[in-house]
PDB file of C-alpha atoms and ligand atoms in Angstrom:
ATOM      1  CA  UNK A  29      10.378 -11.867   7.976  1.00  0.00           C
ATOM      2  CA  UNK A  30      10.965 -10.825   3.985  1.00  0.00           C
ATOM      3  CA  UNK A  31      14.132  -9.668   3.595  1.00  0.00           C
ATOM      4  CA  UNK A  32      14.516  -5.542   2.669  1.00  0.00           C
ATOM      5  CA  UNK A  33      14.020  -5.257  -0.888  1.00  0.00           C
ATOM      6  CA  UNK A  34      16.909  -4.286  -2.965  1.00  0.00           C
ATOM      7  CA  UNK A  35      17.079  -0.640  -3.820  1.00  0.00           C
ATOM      8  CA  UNK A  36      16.758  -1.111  -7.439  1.00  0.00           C
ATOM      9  CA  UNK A  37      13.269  -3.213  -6.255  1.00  0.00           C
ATOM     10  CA  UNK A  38      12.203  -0.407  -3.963  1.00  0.00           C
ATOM     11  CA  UNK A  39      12.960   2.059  -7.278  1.00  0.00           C
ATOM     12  CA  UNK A  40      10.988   0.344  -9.215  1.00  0.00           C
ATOM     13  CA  UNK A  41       8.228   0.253  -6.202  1.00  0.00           C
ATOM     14  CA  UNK A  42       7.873   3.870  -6.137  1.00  0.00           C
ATOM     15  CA  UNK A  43       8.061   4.271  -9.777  1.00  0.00           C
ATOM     16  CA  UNK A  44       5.138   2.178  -9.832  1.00  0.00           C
ATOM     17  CA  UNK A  45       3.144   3.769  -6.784  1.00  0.00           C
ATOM     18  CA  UNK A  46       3.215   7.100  -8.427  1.00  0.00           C
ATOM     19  CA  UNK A  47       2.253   6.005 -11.714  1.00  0.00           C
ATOM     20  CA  UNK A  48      -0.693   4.455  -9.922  1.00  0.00           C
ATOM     21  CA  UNK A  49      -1.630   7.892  -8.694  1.00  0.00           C
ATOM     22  CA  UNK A  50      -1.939   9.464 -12.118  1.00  0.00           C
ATOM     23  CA  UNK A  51      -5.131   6.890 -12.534  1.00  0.00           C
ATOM     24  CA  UNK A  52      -6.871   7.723  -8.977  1.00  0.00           C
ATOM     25  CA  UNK A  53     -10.323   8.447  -9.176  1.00  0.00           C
ATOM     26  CA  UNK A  54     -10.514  11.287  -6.474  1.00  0.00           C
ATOM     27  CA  UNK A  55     -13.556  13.412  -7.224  1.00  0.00           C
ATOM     28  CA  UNK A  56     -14.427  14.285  -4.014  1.00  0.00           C
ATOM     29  CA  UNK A  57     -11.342  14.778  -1.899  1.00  0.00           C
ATOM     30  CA  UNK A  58      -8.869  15.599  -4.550  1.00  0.00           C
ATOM     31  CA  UNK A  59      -6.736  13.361  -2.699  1.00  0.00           C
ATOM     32  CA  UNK A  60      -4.945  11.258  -5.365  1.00  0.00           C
ATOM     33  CA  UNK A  61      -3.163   8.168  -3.861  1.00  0.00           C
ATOM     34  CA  UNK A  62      -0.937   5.309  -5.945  1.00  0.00           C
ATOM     35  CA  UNK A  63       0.247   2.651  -4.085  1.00  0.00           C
ATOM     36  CA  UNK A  64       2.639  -0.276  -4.990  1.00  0.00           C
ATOM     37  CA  UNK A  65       3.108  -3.919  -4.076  1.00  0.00           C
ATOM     38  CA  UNK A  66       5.611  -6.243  -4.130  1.00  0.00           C
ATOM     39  CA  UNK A  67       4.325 -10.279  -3.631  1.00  0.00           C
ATOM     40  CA  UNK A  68       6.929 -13.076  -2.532  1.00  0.00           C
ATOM     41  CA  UNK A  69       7.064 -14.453  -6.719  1.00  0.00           C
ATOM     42  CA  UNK A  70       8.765 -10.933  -7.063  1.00  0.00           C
ATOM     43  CA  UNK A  71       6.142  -9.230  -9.511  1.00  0.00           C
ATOM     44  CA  UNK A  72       5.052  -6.106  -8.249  1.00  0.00           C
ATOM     45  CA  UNK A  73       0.871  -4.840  -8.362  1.00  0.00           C
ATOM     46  CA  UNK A  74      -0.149  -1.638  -8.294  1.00  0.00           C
ATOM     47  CA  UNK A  75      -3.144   0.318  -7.254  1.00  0.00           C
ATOM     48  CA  UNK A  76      -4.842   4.002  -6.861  1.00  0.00           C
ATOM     49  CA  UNK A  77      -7.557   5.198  -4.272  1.00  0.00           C
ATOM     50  CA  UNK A  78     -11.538   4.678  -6.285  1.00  0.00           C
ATOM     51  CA  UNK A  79     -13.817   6.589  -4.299  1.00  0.00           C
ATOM     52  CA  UNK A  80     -17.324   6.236  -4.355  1.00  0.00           C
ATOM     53  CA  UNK A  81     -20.634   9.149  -4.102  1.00  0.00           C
ATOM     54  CA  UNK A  82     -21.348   7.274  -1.180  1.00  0.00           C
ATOM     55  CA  UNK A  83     -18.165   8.409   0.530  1.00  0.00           C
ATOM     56  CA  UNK A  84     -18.250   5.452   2.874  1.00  0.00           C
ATOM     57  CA  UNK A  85     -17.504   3.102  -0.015  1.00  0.00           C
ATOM     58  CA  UNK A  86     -14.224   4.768  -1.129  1.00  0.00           C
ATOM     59  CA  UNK A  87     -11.542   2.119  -1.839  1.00  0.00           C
ATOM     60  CA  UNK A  88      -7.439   3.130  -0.675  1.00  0.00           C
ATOM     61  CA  UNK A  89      -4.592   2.712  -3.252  1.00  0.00           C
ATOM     62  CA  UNK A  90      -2.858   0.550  -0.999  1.00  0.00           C
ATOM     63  CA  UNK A  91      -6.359  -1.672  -0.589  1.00  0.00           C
ATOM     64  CA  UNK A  92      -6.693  -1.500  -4.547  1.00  0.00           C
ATOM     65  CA  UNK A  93      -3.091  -2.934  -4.935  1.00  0.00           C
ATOM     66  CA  UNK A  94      -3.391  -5.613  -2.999  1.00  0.00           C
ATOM     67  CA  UNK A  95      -7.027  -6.768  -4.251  1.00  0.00           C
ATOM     68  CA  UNK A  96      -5.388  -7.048  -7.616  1.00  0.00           C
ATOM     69  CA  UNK A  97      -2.203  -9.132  -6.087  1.00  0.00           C
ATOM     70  CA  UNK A  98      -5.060 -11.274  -4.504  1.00  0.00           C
ATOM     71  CA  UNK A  99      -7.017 -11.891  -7.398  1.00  0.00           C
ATOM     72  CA  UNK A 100      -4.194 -12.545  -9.412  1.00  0.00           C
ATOM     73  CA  UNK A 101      -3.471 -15.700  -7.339  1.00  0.00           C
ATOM     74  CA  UNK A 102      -0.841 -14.030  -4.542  1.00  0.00           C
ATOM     75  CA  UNK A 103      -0.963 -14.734  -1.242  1.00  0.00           C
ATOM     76  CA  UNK A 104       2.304 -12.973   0.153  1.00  0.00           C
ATOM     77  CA  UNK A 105       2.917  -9.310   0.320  1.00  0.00           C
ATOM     78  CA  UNK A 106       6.996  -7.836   1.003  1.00  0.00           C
ATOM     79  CA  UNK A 107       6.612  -4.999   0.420  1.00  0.00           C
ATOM     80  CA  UNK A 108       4.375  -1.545   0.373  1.00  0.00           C
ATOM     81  CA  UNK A 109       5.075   1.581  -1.215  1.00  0.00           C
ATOM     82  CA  UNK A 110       2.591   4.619  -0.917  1.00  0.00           C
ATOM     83  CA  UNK A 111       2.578   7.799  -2.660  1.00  0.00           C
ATOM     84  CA  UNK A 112       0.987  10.718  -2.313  1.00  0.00           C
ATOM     85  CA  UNK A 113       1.290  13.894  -3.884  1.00  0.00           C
ATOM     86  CA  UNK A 114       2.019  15.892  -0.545  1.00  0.00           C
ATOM     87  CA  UNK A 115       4.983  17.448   0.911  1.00  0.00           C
ATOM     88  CA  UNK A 116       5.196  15.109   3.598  1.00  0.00           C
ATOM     89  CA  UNK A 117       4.757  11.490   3.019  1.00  0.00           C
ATOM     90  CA  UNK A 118       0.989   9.525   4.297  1.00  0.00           C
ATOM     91  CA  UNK A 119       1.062   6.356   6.029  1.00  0.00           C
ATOM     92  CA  UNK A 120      -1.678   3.524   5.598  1.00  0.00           C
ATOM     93  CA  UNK A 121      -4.846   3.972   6.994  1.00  0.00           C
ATOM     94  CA  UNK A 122      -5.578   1.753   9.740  1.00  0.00           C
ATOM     95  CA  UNK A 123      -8.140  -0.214   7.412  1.00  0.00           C
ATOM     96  CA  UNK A 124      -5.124  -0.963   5.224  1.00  0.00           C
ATOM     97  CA  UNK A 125      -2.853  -2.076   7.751  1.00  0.00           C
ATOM     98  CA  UNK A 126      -5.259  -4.874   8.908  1.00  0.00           C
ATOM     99  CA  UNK A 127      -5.914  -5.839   4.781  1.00  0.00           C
ATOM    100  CA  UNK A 128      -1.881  -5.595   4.809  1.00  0.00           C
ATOM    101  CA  UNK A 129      -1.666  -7.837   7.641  1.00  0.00           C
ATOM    102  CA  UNK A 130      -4.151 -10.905   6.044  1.00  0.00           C
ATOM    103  CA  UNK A 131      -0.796 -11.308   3.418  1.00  0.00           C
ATOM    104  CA  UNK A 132       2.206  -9.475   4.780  1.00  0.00           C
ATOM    105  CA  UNK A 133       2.478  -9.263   8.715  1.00  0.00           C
ATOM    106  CA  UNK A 134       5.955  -8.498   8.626  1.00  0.00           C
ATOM    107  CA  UNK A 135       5.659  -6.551   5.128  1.00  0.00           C
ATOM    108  CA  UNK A 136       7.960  -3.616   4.346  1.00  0.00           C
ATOM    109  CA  UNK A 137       5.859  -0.310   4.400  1.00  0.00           C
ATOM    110  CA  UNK A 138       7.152   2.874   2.496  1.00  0.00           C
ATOM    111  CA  UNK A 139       5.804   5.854   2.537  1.00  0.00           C
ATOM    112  CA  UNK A 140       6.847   8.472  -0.087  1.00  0.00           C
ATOM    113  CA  UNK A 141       6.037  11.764  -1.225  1.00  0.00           C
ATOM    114  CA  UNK A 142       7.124  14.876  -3.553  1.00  0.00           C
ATOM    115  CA  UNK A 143       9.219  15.933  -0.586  1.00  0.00           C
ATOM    116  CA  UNK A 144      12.468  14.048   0.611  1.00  0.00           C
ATOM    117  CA  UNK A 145      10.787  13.051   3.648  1.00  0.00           C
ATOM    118  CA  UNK A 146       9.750   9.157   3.315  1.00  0.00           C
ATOM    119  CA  UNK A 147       8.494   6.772   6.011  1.00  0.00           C
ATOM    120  CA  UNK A 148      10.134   2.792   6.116  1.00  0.00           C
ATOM    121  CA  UNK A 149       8.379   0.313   8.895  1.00  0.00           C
ATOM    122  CA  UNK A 150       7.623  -3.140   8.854  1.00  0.00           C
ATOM    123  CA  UNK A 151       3.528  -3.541   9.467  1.00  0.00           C
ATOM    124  CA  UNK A 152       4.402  -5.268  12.686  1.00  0.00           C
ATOM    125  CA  UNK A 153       5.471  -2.054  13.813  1.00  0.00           C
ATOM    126  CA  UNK A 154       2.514  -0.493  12.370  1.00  0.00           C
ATOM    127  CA  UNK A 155      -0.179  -2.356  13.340  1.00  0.00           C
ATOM    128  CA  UNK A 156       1.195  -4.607  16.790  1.00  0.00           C
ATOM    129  CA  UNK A 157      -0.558  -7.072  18.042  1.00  0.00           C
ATOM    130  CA  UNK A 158      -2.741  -7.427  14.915  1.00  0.00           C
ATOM    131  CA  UNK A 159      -5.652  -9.817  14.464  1.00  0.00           C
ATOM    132  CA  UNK A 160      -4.497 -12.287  11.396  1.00  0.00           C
ATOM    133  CA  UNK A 161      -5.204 -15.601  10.371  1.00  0.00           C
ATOM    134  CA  UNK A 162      -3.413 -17.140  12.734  1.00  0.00           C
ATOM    135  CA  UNK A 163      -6.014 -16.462  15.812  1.00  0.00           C
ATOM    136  CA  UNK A 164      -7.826 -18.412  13.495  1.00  0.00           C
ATOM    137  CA  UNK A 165      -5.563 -21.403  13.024  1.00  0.00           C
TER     138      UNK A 165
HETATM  139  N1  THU B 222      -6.346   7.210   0.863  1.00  0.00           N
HETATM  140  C1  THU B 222      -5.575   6.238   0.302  1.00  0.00           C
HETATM  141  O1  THU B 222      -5.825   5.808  -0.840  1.00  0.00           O
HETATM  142  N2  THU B 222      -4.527   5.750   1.004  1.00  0.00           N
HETATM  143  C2  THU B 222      -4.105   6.239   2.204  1.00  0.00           C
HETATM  144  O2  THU B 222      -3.119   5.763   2.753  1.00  0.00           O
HETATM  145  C3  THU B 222      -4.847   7.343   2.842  1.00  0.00           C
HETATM  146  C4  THU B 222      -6.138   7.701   2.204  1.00  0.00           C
HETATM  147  C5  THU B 222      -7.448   7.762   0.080  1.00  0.00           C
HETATM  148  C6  THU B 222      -8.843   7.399   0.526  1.00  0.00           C
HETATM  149  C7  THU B 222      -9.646   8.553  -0.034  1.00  0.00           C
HETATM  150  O3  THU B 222      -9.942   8.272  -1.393  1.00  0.00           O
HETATM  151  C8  THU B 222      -8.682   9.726  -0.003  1.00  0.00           C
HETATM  152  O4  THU B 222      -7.393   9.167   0.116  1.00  0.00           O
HETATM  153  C9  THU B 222      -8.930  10.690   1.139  1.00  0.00           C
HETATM  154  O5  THU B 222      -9.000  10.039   2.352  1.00  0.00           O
END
């Protein structure tokens, strides 16, 4: 399991995350989401919600970030931070917990918000008994 990530890490996390929100494309729900991740080589990626006319093909921050990390040549996710701009904080949607799982089963999942309220689980806790690569092994 990664280890917690120091609290100057996890600063810089949510520094990122709501940065990311600042660039979400959010037309239609208004709902603007930055998320933050942190990979095992310790450089963090970050992403915002892209939604789509065709509301089905809406992308999450959290999905965004970790495309990026992917295509960058990462393969192992420690940590998540999401923000959104709410007073209490949003945890991933179920579709990113299983896109989570593929590179961080154990990953550290923050939620945070504009309130004081914030959310810490691993994804094991989030998503149990996940489908992953290794029923695939
Ligand atoms: N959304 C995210 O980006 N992350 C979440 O954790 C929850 C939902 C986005 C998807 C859509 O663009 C908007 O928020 C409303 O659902």
């Amino acid at each position: 399991m990664p280890s917690t990530p120091p609290t100057s890490t996890l600063r810089d996390l949510e520094t990122a995350a709501r940065a990311a929100a600042q660039t979400a494309y959010a037309p239609y729900s208004q709902f603007r989401v930055g998320a933050a991740v942190l990979t095992s080589s310790g450089k963090i990626f970050r992403g915002c919600n892209v939604e789509n006319a065709s509301y089905g093909l809406c992308n999450c921050a959290e999905r965004t970030a970790i495309f990026t990390a992917a295509a960058e040549g990462e393969r192992e996710i420690d940590a998540v931070v999401v923000y959104t701009p709410t007073a209490t904080p949003t945890s991933p949607c179920g579709a990113c917990r299983q896109v989570i799982n593929e590179f961080g089963p154990d990953a550290f999942v923050v939620s945070i918000c504009d309130g004081s309220e914030r959310i810490e689980k691993r994804l094991s806790a989030l998503l149990p008994d996940a489908f992953g690569p290794k029923n695939l092994a």
